[in-house]
Amino acid sequence: MGALSVHARHEHVQHVDSTSALLSIPPELRNQIYHLLFTPPVYRPLTADYAVQYPSLADFGKDPLPYQERRPPTQKAALVRACRQIHHEANLLYLSTTPFHLIGAVADPVAFANLTSHLPADHRQAIRHIVLTARISHLRNLNETWNALPFGHSDFFLETLTLVPCRPETHLSAYAEVADLSQCHTLAYILAETLKGLRNVGVVSVRNEGCFNELIWRLAYRSLVFRLWKWGGRLLDLKFREDTKEQCFEVLCTITKKEDGTEGWKDVQTELTRLIGTDQDAIDGPQ
């Protein structure tokens, strides 16, 4: 995954087409069109052709020809490359509304810095949505090296951080159940330690895409909520929301939009009460 210089990226952006109908309308209307086109998409599970759904940061602005068979450009990317004027007007909006998918051992701040080193500072700071797919062992960087900031960068703010933990290598061995239980508690520990002080992230979403069976996944979520409650989670002002059908849960760290409010979200004690199925007064007290 090589990097492309800023000057080289511009070679793949066409010059202004003076006959374009889009460029003939007032800039205010063009901005409205850009906002409609660049509305963040609904999350879709990872597939074999994931790159079509989630552009890679390392490939942003690159010529799509070497990757045409497996990663044709999206409509949004094609619009940004239409001409230099549209690229100048819409590239930051494109970056801020596109979920970029990172795969492998790139949660480490150094690895992330190397991955995005070809991006100008304003481009990197415009990124608002990251989907990180990695083994649970690689997710340890979240609580060990991030220092409570996304990828360790103080000038980096994410509206959504989606984590997709990968299944342990031993899932087909005779010790699969033991390995799953161990990885389940490791994941809960990593998330709890990360969420205690995480800043500059709006919502953390964690999805189960073949990593654990339904029982183990539910245990991981219960363990996370319990750890945060035991630690004193109410002081963190975290909010929780679970989707059992999609096997995912979300943690609201910061209210990023006024219209989001707190609808559908539960504080740590209310969520723990729901998960263990007991009266809230029974667990109220030892914090």
PDB file of C-alpha atoms in Angstrom:
ATOM      1  CA  MET A   1       0.000   0.000   0.000  1.00  0.00           C
ATOM      2  CA  GLY A   2       2.275   2.746  -1.268  1.00  0.00           C
ATOM      3  CA  ALA A   3       1.734   6.449  -0.842  1.00  0.00           C
ATOM      4  CA  LEU A   4       1.221   8.934  -3.651  1.00  0.00           C
ATOM      5  CA  SER A   5       2.521  12.484  -3.457  1.00  0.00           C
ATOM      6  CA  VAL A   6       0.145  15.435  -3.497  1.00  0.00           C
ATOM      7  CA  HIS A   7       1.423  16.541  -6.917  1.00  0.00           C
ATOM      8  CA  ALA A   8       0.998  13.077  -8.406  1.00  0.00           C
ATOM      9  CA  ARG A   9      -2.586  12.839  -7.192  1.00  0.00           C
ATOM     10  CA  HIS A  10      -3.588  15.956  -9.154  1.00  0.00           C
ATOM     11  CA  GLU A  11      -2.527  14.258 -12.396  1.00  0.00           C
ATOM     12  CA  HIS A  12      -5.675  12.132 -12.171  1.00  0.00           C
ATOM     13  CA  VAL A  13      -8.021  15.128 -11.845  1.00  0.00           C
ATOM     14  CA  GLN A  14      -9.354  16.496 -15.131  1.00  0.00           C
ATOM     15  CA  HIS A  15      -9.286  20.166 -16.085  1.00  0.00           C
ATOM     16  CA  VAL A  16     -12.436  22.261 -15.826  1.00  0.00           C
ATOM     17  CA  ASP A  17     -15.091  21.516 -18.443  1.00  0.00           C
ATOM     18  CA  SER A  18     -16.597  24.875 -19.368  1.00  0.00           C
ATOM     19  CA  THR A  19     -19.654  23.166 -20.862  1.00  0.00           C
ATOM     20  CA  SER A  20     -20.575  21.359 -17.642  1.00  0.00           C
ATOM     21  CA  ALA A  21     -24.149  22.048 -16.534  1.00  0.00           C
ATOM     22  CA  LEU A  22     -23.122  21.544 -12.907  1.00  0.00           C
ATOM     23  CA  LEU A  23     -20.511  24.296 -13.091  1.00  0.00           C
ATOM     24  CA  SER A  24     -22.942  26.682 -14.737  1.00  0.00           C
ATOM     25  CA  ILE A  25     -25.205  26.925 -11.683  1.00  0.00           C
ATOM     26  CA  PRO A  26     -24.482  29.169  -8.663  1.00  0.00           C
ATOM     27  CA  PRO A  27     -21.939  27.841  -6.113  1.00  0.00           C
ATOM     28  CA  GLU A  28     -24.620  27.778  -3.392  1.00  0.00           C
ATOM     29  CA  LEU A  29     -26.685  25.277  -5.404  1.00  0.00           C
ATOM     30  CA  ARG A  30     -23.608  23.184  -6.164  1.00  0.00           C
ATOM     31  CA  ASN A  31     -22.866  22.990  -2.444  1.00  0.00           C
ATOM     32  CA  GLN A  32     -26.401  21.719  -1.828  1.00  0.00           C
ATOM     33  CA  ILE A  33     -25.910  19.055  -4.495  1.00  0.00           C
ATOM     34  CA  TYR A  34     -22.592  18.001  -2.969  1.00  0.00           C
ATOM     35  CA  HIS A  35     -24.219  17.628   0.456  1.00  0.00           C
ATOM     36  CA  LEU A  36     -27.007  15.475  -0.993  1.00  0.00           C
ATOM     37  CA  LEU A  37     -24.565  13.250  -2.884  1.00  0.00           C
ATOM     38  CA  PHE A  38     -22.102  12.888  -0.029  1.00  0.00           C
ATOM     39  CA  THR A  39     -24.575  11.856   2.657  1.00  0.00           C
ATOM     40  CA  PRO A  40     -22.790   9.177   4.752  1.00  0.00           C
ATOM     41  CA  PRO A  41     -23.929   5.712   3.622  1.00  0.00           C
ATOM     42  CA  VAL A  42     -25.540   3.125   5.855  1.00  0.00           C
ATOM     43  CA  TYR A  43     -22.971   0.668   7.185  1.00  0.00           C
ATOM     44  CA  ARG A  44     -22.616  -2.494   5.102  1.00  0.00           C
ATOM     45  CA  PRO A  45     -20.779  -5.623   6.319  1.00  0.00           C
ATOM     46  CA  LEU A  46     -17.325  -6.378   4.974  1.00  0.00           C
ATOM     47  CA  THR A  47     -17.318  -8.478   1.801  1.00  0.00           C
ATOM     48  CA  ALA A  48     -14.667  -9.809  -0.538  1.00  0.00           C
ATOM     49  CA  ASP A  49     -14.844  -6.584  -2.563  1.00  0.00           C
ATOM     50  CA  TYR A  50     -14.787  -4.363   0.524  1.00  0.00           C
ATOM     51  CA  ALA A  51     -12.694  -1.743  -1.259  1.00  0.00           C
ATOM     52  CA  VAL A  52     -15.683  -0.857  -3.421  1.00  0.00           C
ATOM     53  CA  GLN A  53     -17.657   0.063  -0.318  1.00  0.00           C
ATOM     54  CA  TYR A  54     -14.936   1.611   1.827  1.00  0.00           C
ATOM     55  CA  PRO A  55     -12.093   3.454   0.073  1.00  0.00           C
ATOM     56  CA  SER A  56      -8.624   2.913   1.463  1.00  0.00           C
ATOM     57  CA  LEU A  57      -6.857   5.955   2.873  1.00  0.00           C
ATOM     58  CA  ALA A  58      -3.654   4.817   1.203  1.00  0.00           C
ATOM     59  CA  ASP A  59      -5.383   4.878  -2.195  1.00  0.00           C
ATOM     60  CA  PHE A  60      -7.204   8.210  -1.858  1.00  0.00           C
ATOM     61  CA  GLY A  61      -6.756  10.158  -5.076  1.00  0.00           C
ATOM     62  CA  LYS A  62      -4.880   7.391  -6.887  1.00  0.00           C
ATOM     63  CA  ASP A  63      -5.517   6.295 -10.449  1.00  0.00           C
ATOM     64  CA  PRO A  64      -8.141   3.517 -10.212  1.00  0.00           C
ATOM     65  CA  LEU A  65      -6.922   1.688 -13.341  1.00  0.00           C
ATOM     66  CA  PRO A  66      -4.623  -0.822 -11.536  1.00  0.00           C
ATOM     67  CA  TYR A  67      -7.527  -1.784  -9.280  1.00  0.00           C
ATOM     68  CA  GLN A  68     -10.409  -1.679 -11.775  1.00  0.00           C
ATOM     69  CA  GLU A  69     -11.344  -5.346 -11.540  1.00  0.00           C
ATOM     70  CA  ARG A  70     -11.786  -5.393  -7.763  1.00  0.00           C
ATOM     71  CA  ARG A  71     -12.253  -1.761  -6.744  1.00  0.00           C
ATOM     72  CA  PRO A  72     -14.018   0.427  -9.327  1.00  0.00           C
ATOM     73  CA  PRO A  73     -14.363   4.052  -8.199  1.00  0.00           C
ATOM     74  CA  THR A  74     -17.502   4.924  -6.295  1.00  0.00           C
ATOM     75  CA  GLN A  75     -19.893   7.570  -7.582  1.00  0.00           C
ATOM     76  CA  LYS A  76     -18.648   9.975  -4.934  1.00  0.00           C
ATOM     77  CA  ALA A  77     -15.002   9.408  -5.861  1.00  0.00           C
ATOM     78  CA  ALA A  78     -15.801   9.752  -9.568  1.00  0.00           C
ATOM     79  CA  LEU A  79     -17.455  13.125  -8.957  1.00  0.00           C
ATOM     80  CA  VAL A  80     -14.456  14.422  -7.005  1.00  0.00           C
ATOM     81  CA  ARG A  81     -12.216  13.436  -9.921  1.00  0.00           C
ATOM     82  CA  ALA A  82     -14.489  14.968 -12.564  1.00  0.00           C
ATOM     83  CA  CYS A  83     -12.494  18.191 -12.862  1.00  0.00           C
ATOM     84  CA  ARG A  84     -10.175  20.396 -10.857  1.00  0.00           C
ATOM     85  CA  GLN A  85     -12.847  22.891  -9.837  1.00  0.00           C
ATOM     86  CA  ILE A  86     -15.187  20.220  -8.467  1.00  0.00           C
ATOM     87  CA  HIS A  87     -12.226  18.543  -6.783  1.00  0.00           C
ATOM     88  CA  HIS A  88     -11.288  21.838  -5.143  1.00  0.00           C
ATOM     89  CA  GLU A  89     -14.862  22.504  -4.016  1.00  0.00           C
ATOM     90  CA  ALA A  90     -15.859  19.024  -2.851  1.00  0.00           C
ATOM     91  CA  ASN A  91     -12.804  16.996  -1.833  1.00  0.00           C
ATOM     92  CA  LEU A  92     -12.928  17.953   1.866  1.00  0.00           C
ATOM     93  CA  LEU A  93     -16.656  17.216   2.005  1.00  0.00           C
ATOM     94  CA  TYR A  94     -15.974  13.861   0.346  1.00  0.00           C
ATOM     95  CA  LEU A  95     -13.368  13.033   2.973  1.00  0.00           C
ATOM     96  CA  SER A  96     -15.609  14.079   5.864  1.00  0.00           C
ATOM     97  CA  THR A  97     -18.581  11.943   4.753  1.00  0.00           C
ATOM     98  CA  THR A  98     -16.831   8.792   3.513  1.00  0.00           C
ATOM     99  CA  PRO A  99     -16.151   5.845   5.871  1.00  0.00           C
ATOM    100  CA  PHE A 100     -12.570   4.747   5.204  1.00  0.00           C
ATOM    101  CA  HIS A 101     -11.773   1.119   5.922  1.00  0.00           C
ATOM    102  CA  LEU A 102      -8.477   0.226   7.606  1.00  0.00           C
ATOM    103  CA  ILE A 103      -7.510  -3.431   7.780  1.00  0.00           C
ATOM    104  CA  GLY A 104      -4.802  -5.160   9.790  1.00  0.00           C
ATOM    105  CA  ALA A 105      -2.218  -3.833  12.215  1.00  0.00           C
ATOM    106  CA  VAL A 106      -2.814  -0.142  11.501  1.00  0.00           C
ATOM    107  CA  ALA A 107      -4.301   0.900  14.856  1.00  0.00           C
ATOM    108  CA  ASP A 108      -0.797   1.754  16.036  1.00  0.00           C
ATOM    109  CA  PRO A 109      -0.214   5.538  15.801  1.00  0.00           C
ATOM    110  CA  VAL A 110       3.062   5.059  13.912  1.00  0.00           C
ATOM    111  CA  ALA A 111       1.473   2.703  11.385  1.00  0.00           C
ATOM    112  CA  PHE A 112      -1.457   5.085  10.931  1.00  0.00           C
ATOM    113  CA  ALA A 113       0.895   8.033  10.476  1.00  0.00           C
ATOM    114  CA  ASN A 114       2.790   6.123   7.780  1.00  0.00           C
ATOM    115  CA  LEU A 115      -0.479   5.158   6.104  1.00  0.00           C
ATOM    116  CA  THR A 116      -1.700   8.760   5.916  1.00  0.00           C
ATOM    117  CA  SER A 117       1.647  10.493   5.415  1.00  0.00           C
ATOM    118  CA  HIS A 118       0.788  11.256   1.777  1.00  0.00           C
ATOM    119  CA  LEU A 119      -2.285  13.270   2.818  1.00  0.00           C
ATOM    120  CA  PRO A 120      -2.039  17.019   3.459  1.00  0.00           C
ATOM    121  CA  ALA A 121      -2.887  18.009   7.030  1.00  0.00           C
ATOM    122  CA  ASP A 122      -6.250  19.512   6.073  1.00  0.00           C
ATOM    123  CA  HIS A 123      -7.230  16.316   4.248  1.00  0.00           C
ATOM    124  CA  ARG A 124      -6.327  14.082   7.177  1.00  0.00           C
ATOM    125  CA  GLN A 125      -8.145  16.345   9.627  1.00  0.00           C
ATOM    126  CA  ALA A 126     -11.257  16.273   7.414  1.00  0.00           C
ATOM    127  CA  ILE A 127     -11.699  12.510   7.887  1.00  0.00           C
ATOM    128  CA  ARG A 128     -14.657  11.831  10.177  1.00  0.00           C
ATOM    129  CA  HIS A 129     -15.506   8.129   9.728  1.00  0.00           C
ATOM    130  CA  ILE A 130     -13.117   5.185  10.178  1.00  0.00           C
ATOM    131  CA  VAL A 131     -13.910   1.458   9.969  1.00  0.00           C
ATOM    132  CA  LEU A 132     -11.119  -0.569  11.592  1.00  0.00           C
ATOM    133  CA  THR A 133     -11.004  -4.328  11.009  1.00  0.00           C
ATOM    134  CA  ALA A 134      -8.257  -6.073  12.971  1.00  0.00           C
ATOM    135  CA  ARG A 135      -7.422  -8.997  15.192  1.00  0.00           C
ATOM    136  CA  ILE A 136      -8.183  -8.417  18.836  1.00  0.00           C
ATOM    137  CA  SER A 137      -4.466  -8.515  19.635  1.00  0.00           C
ATOM    138  CA  HIS A 138      -3.934  -5.578  17.266  1.00  0.00           C
ATOM    139  CA  LEU A 139      -6.764  -3.647  18.898  1.00  0.00           C
ATOM    140  CA  ARG A 140      -4.661  -3.442  22.062  1.00  0.00           C
ATOM    141  CA  ASN A 141      -3.175  -0.272  20.595  1.00  0.00           C
ATOM    142  CA  LEU A 142      -6.457   1.494  21.386  1.00  0.00           C
ATOM    143  CA  ASN A 143      -5.787   1.461  25.115  1.00  0.00           C
ATOM    144  CA  GLU A 144      -2.008   1.043  25.112  1.00  0.00           C
ATOM    145  CA  THR A 145      -0.730   3.623  22.607  1.00  0.00           C
ATOM    146  CA  TRP A 146      -3.586   5.959  21.670  1.00  0.00           C
ATOM    147  CA  ASN A 147      -3.317   8.036  24.862  1.00  0.00           C
ATOM    148  CA  ALA A 148      -7.102   8.616  24.804  1.00  0.00           C
ATOM    149  CA  LEU A 149      -6.958  10.193  21.325  1.00  0.00           C
ATOM    150  CA  PRO A 150      -7.901   8.544  18.004  1.00  0.00           C
ATOM    151  CA  PHE A 151      -4.705   7.038  16.618  1.00  0.00           C
ATOM    152  CA  GLY A 152      -2.802   9.231  19.072  1.00  0.00           C
ATOM    153  CA  HIS A 153      -3.473  12.459  17.131  1.00  0.00           C
ATOM    154  CA  SER A 154      -4.744  15.448  19.096  1.00  0.00           C
ATOM    155  CA  ASP A 155      -5.903  17.226  15.917  1.00  0.00           C
ATOM    156  CA  PHE A 156      -7.930  14.248  14.683  1.00  0.00           C
ATOM    157  CA  PHE A 157     -11.670  14.127  15.396  1.00  0.00           C
ATOM    158  CA  LEU A 158     -13.953  11.240  14.402  1.00  0.00           C
ATOM    159  CA  GLU A 159     -17.727  11.316  14.335  1.00  0.00           C
ATOM    160  CA  THR A 160     -17.811   7.515  14.130  1.00  0.00           C
ATOM    161  CA  LEU A 161     -15.212   4.844  14.831  1.00  0.00           C
ATOM    162  CA  THR A 162     -16.425   1.385  13.801  1.00  0.00           C
ATOM    163  CA  LEU A 163     -14.469  -1.590  15.148  1.00  0.00           C
ATOM    164  CA  VAL A 164     -14.788  -5.026  13.545  1.00  0.00           C
ATOM    165  CA  PRO A 165     -12.741  -7.544  15.579  1.00  0.00           C
ATOM    166  CA  CYS A 166     -11.457 -10.541  13.624  1.00  0.00           C
ATOM    167  CA  ARG A 167     -12.018 -14.125  14.691  1.00  0.00           C
ATOM    168  CA  PRO A 168      -9.200 -15.822  16.623  1.00  0.00           C
ATOM    169  CA  GLU A 169      -6.969 -18.150  14.611  1.00  0.00           C
ATOM    170  CA  THR A 170      -7.832 -21.069  16.904  1.00  0.00           C
ATOM    171  CA  HIS A 171     -11.551 -21.029  16.131  1.00  0.00           C
ATOM    172  CA  LEU A 172     -11.313 -24.412  14.364  1.00  0.00           C
ATOM    173  CA  SER A 173      -9.155 -26.152  16.978  1.00  0.00           C
ATOM    174  CA  ALA A 174     -10.210 -28.332  19.889  1.00  0.00           C
ATOM    175  CA  TYR A 175      -9.605 -25.363  22.188  1.00  0.00           C
ATOM    176  CA  ALA A 176     -11.838 -23.020  20.208  1.00  0.00           C
ATOM    177  CA  GLU A 177     -14.291 -22.465  23.057  1.00  0.00           C
ATOM    178  CA  VAL A 178     -11.526 -21.639  25.535  1.00  0.00           C
ATOM    179  CA  ALA A 179      -9.882 -19.321  23.004  1.00  0.00           C
ATOM    180  CA  ASP A 180     -13.173 -17.588  22.264  1.00  0.00           C
ATOM    181  CA  LEU A 181     -13.847 -16.965  25.950  1.00  0.00           C
ATOM    182  CA  SER A 182     -10.341 -15.619  26.448  1.00  0.00           C
ATOM    183  CA  GLN A 183     -10.582 -13.333  23.414  1.00  0.00           C
ATOM    184  CA  CYS A 184     -14.054 -12.224  24.493  1.00  0.00           C
ATOM    185  CA  HIS A 185     -12.808 -10.957  27.851  1.00  0.00           C
ATOM    186  CA  THR A 186      -9.708  -9.452  26.222  1.00  0.00           C
ATOM    187  CA  LEU A 187     -11.918  -7.474  23.855  1.00  0.00           C
ATOM    188  CA  ALA A 188     -14.115  -6.274  26.733  1.00  0.00           C
ATOM    189  CA  TYR A 189     -11.016  -5.203  28.678  1.00  0.00           C
ATOM    190  CA  ILE A 190      -9.537  -3.309  25.703  1.00  0.00           C
ATOM    191  CA  LEU A 191     -12.791  -1.470  25.035  1.00  0.00           C
ATOM    192  CA  ALA A 192     -13.384  -0.628  28.691  1.00  0.00           C
ATOM    193  CA  GLU A 193      -9.886   0.772  29.163  1.00  0.00           C
ATOM    194  CA  THR A 194     -10.172   2.731  25.920  1.00  0.00           C
ATOM    195  CA  LEU A 195     -13.607   4.208  26.603  1.00  0.00           C
ATOM    196  CA  LYS A 196     -12.694   5.412  30.087  1.00  0.00           C
ATOM    197  CA  GLY A 197     -10.847   8.421  28.744  1.00  0.00           C
ATOM    198  CA  LEU A 198     -11.385   8.481  24.980  1.00  0.00           C
ATOM    199  CA  ARG A 199     -11.668  11.985  23.516  1.00  0.00           C
ATOM    200  CA  ASN A 200     -12.332  13.399  20.055  1.00  0.00           C
ATOM    201  CA  VAL A 201     -14.613  10.512  19.079  1.00  0.00           C
ATOM    202  CA  GLY A 202     -18.384  10.846  18.827  1.00  0.00           C
ATOM    203  CA  VAL A 203     -19.667   7.269  18.600  1.00  0.00           C
ATOM    204  CA  VAL A 204     -17.761   3.987  18.885  1.00  0.00           C
ATOM    205  CA  SER A 205     -19.546   1.142  17.125  1.00  0.00           C
ATOM    206  CA  VAL A 206     -18.424  -2.481  17.583  1.00  0.00           C
ATOM    207  CA  ARG A 207     -19.722  -5.119  15.173  1.00  0.00           C
ATOM    208  CA  ASN A 208     -19.642  -8.907  15.279  1.00  0.00           C
ATOM    209  CA  GLU A 209     -19.048 -10.168  11.749  1.00  0.00           C
ATOM    210  CA  GLY A 210     -18.241 -13.832  12.274  1.00  0.00           C
ATOM    211  CA  CYS A 211     -15.863 -13.225  15.156  1.00  0.00           C
ATOM    212  CA  PHE A 212     -17.900 -14.936  17.903  1.00  0.00           C
ATOM    213  CA  ASN A 213     -21.102 -16.896  18.167  1.00  0.00           C
ATOM    214  CA  GLU A 214     -24.125 -15.058  19.525  1.00  0.00           C
ATOM    215  CA  LEU A 215     -23.645 -16.266  23.114  1.00  0.00           C
ATOM    216  CA  ILE A 216     -19.975 -15.262  23.330  1.00  0.00           C
ATOM    217  CA  TRP A 217     -20.698 -11.914  21.679  1.00  0.00           C
ATOM    218  CA  ARG A 218     -23.407 -11.107  24.193  1.00  0.00           C
ATOM    219  CA  LEU A 219     -21.014 -12.088  26.986  1.00  0.00           C
ATOM    220  CA  ALA A 220     -18.410  -9.670  25.603  1.00  0.00           C
ATOM    221  CA  TYR A 221     -20.905  -6.808  25.659  1.00  0.00           C
ATOM    222  CA  ARG A 222     -22.111  -7.635  29.168  1.00  0.00           C
ATOM    223  CA  SER A 223     -18.536  -7.811  30.372  1.00  0.00           C
ATOM    224  CA  LEU A 224     -17.805  -4.387  28.868  1.00  0.00           C
ATOM    225  CA  VAL A 225     -20.833  -2.725  30.462  1.00  0.00           C
ATOM    226  CA  PHE A 226     -20.136  -4.367  33.828  1.00  0.00           C
ATOM    227  CA  ARG A 227     -16.469  -3.302  33.793  1.00  0.00           C
ATOM    228  CA  LEU A 228     -17.421   0.311  33.123  1.00  0.00           C
ATOM    229  CA  TRP A 229     -20.163   0.267  35.768  1.00  0.00           C
ATOM    230  CA  LYS A 230     -17.818  -1.281  38.333  1.00  0.00           C
ATOM    231  CA  TRP A 231     -15.157   1.288  37.544  1.00  0.00           C
ATOM    232  CA  GLY A 232     -17.649   4.123  37.952  1.00  0.00           C
ATOM    233  CA  GLY A 233     -19.005   4.495  34.454  1.00  0.00           C
ATOM    234  CA  ARG A 234     -21.694   6.997  35.384  1.00  0.00           C
ATOM    235  CA  LEU A 235     -18.939   9.548  35.918  1.00  0.00           C
ATOM    236  CA  LEU A 236     -17.882   9.113  32.285  1.00  0.00           C
ATOM    237  CA  ASP A 237     -21.270  10.095  30.887  1.00  0.00           C
ATOM    238  CA  LEU A 238     -21.177   7.259  28.358  1.00  0.00           C
ATOM    239  CA  LYS A 239     -24.376   6.107  26.676  1.00  0.00           C
ATOM    240  CA  PHE A 240     -25.048   2.651  25.230  1.00  0.00           C
ATOM    241  CA  ARG A 241     -27.229   1.207  22.499  1.00  0.00           C
ATOM    242  CA  GLU A 242     -27.363  -2.437  21.372  1.00  0.00           C
ATOM    243  CA  ASP A 243     -28.764  -3.990  18.200  1.00  0.00           C
ATOM    244  CA  THR A 244     -29.099  -7.714  18.860  1.00  0.00           C
ATOM    245  CA  LYS A 245     -30.361  -8.419  15.339  1.00  0.00           C
ATOM    246  CA  GLU A 246     -27.280  -6.900  13.707  1.00  0.00           C
ATOM    247  CA  GLN A 247     -25.025  -8.141  16.546  1.00  0.00           C
ATOM    248  CA  CYS A 248     -23.503  -4.757  17.179  1.00  0.00           C
ATOM    249  CA  PHE A 249     -23.482  -2.155  19.918  1.00  0.00           C
ATOM    250  CA  GLU A 250     -22.655   1.529  20.055  1.00  0.00           C
ATOM    251  CA  VAL A 251     -21.179   3.728  22.748  1.00  0.00           C
ATOM    252  CA  LEU A 252     -21.910   7.449  22.630  1.00  0.00           C
ATOM    253  CA  CYS A 253     -18.819   9.299  23.839  1.00  0.00           C
ATOM    254  CA  THR A 254     -19.678  12.797  22.646  1.00  0.00           C
ATOM    255  CA  ILE A 255     -22.897  14.274  21.308  1.00  0.00           C
ATOM    256  CA  THR A 256     -21.665  15.403  17.906  1.00  0.00           C
ATOM    257  CA  LYS A 257     -24.968  16.692  16.534  1.00  0.00           C
ATOM    258  CA  LYS A 258     -27.724  18.518  18.361  1.00  0.00           C
ATOM    259  CA  GLU A 259     -30.438  16.510  16.662  1.00  0.00           C
ATOM    260  CA  ASP A 260     -28.911  13.246  17.904  1.00  0.00           C
ATOM    261  CA  GLY A 261     -29.709  14.082  21.527  1.00  0.00           C
ATOM    262  CA  THR A 262     -29.877  11.030  23.762  1.00  0.00           C
ATOM    263  CA  GLU A 263     -32.828   9.245  22.141  1.00  0.00           C
ATOM    264  CA  GLY A 264     -32.469   5.478  22.340  1.00  0.00           C
ATOM    265  CA  TRP A 265     -29.311   5.663  24.451  1.00  0.00           C
ATOM    266  CA  LYS A 266     -29.014   4.280  27.991  1.00  0.00           C
ATOM    267  CA  ASP A 267     -26.538   5.196  30.700  1.00  0.00           C
ATOM    268  CA  VAL A 268     -24.293   2.476  32.059  1.00  0.00           C
ATOM    269  CA  GLN A 269     -26.475   1.591  35.049  1.00  0.00           C
ATOM    270  CA  THR A 270     -29.702   1.450  33.046  1.00  0.00           C
ATOM    271  CA  GLU A 271     -28.034  -0.706  30.412  1.00  0.00           C
ATOM    272  CA  LEU A 272     -26.571  -3.053  33.021  1.00  0.00           C
ATOM    273  CA  THR A 273     -30.017  -3.394  34.568  1.00  0.00           C
ATOM    274  CA  ARG A 274     -31.459  -4.344  31.188  1.00  0.00           C
ATOM    275  CA  LEU A 275     -28.714  -6.877  30.479  1.00  0.00           C
ATOM    276  CA  ILE A 276     -28.899  -8.751  33.787  1.00  0.00           C
ATOM    277  CA  GLY A 277     -32.675  -8.466  34.040  1.00  0.00           C
ATOM    278  CA  THR A 278     -32.928  -7.241  37.607  1.00  0.00           C
ATOM    279  CA  ASP A 279     -34.310  -4.225  39.411  1.00  0.00           C
ATOM    280  CA  GLN A 280     -32.146  -1.115  39.131  1.00  0.00           C
ATOM    281  CA  ASP A 281     -32.232  -0.561  42.881  1.00  0.00           C
ATOM    282  CA  ALA A 282     -30.578  -3.957  43.344  1.00  0.00           C
ATOM    283  CA  ILE A 283     -27.393  -2.807  41.648  1.00  0.00           C
ATOM    284  CA  ASP A 284     -27.477   0.820  42.743  1.00  0.00           C
ATOM    285  CA  GLY A 285     -24.896   1.541  45.365  1.00  0.00           C
ATOM    286  CA  PRO A 286     -21.345   0.197  45.143  1.00  0.00           C
ATOM    287  CA  GLN A 287     -19.720   2.480  42.622  1.00  0.00           C
TER     288      GLN A 287
END
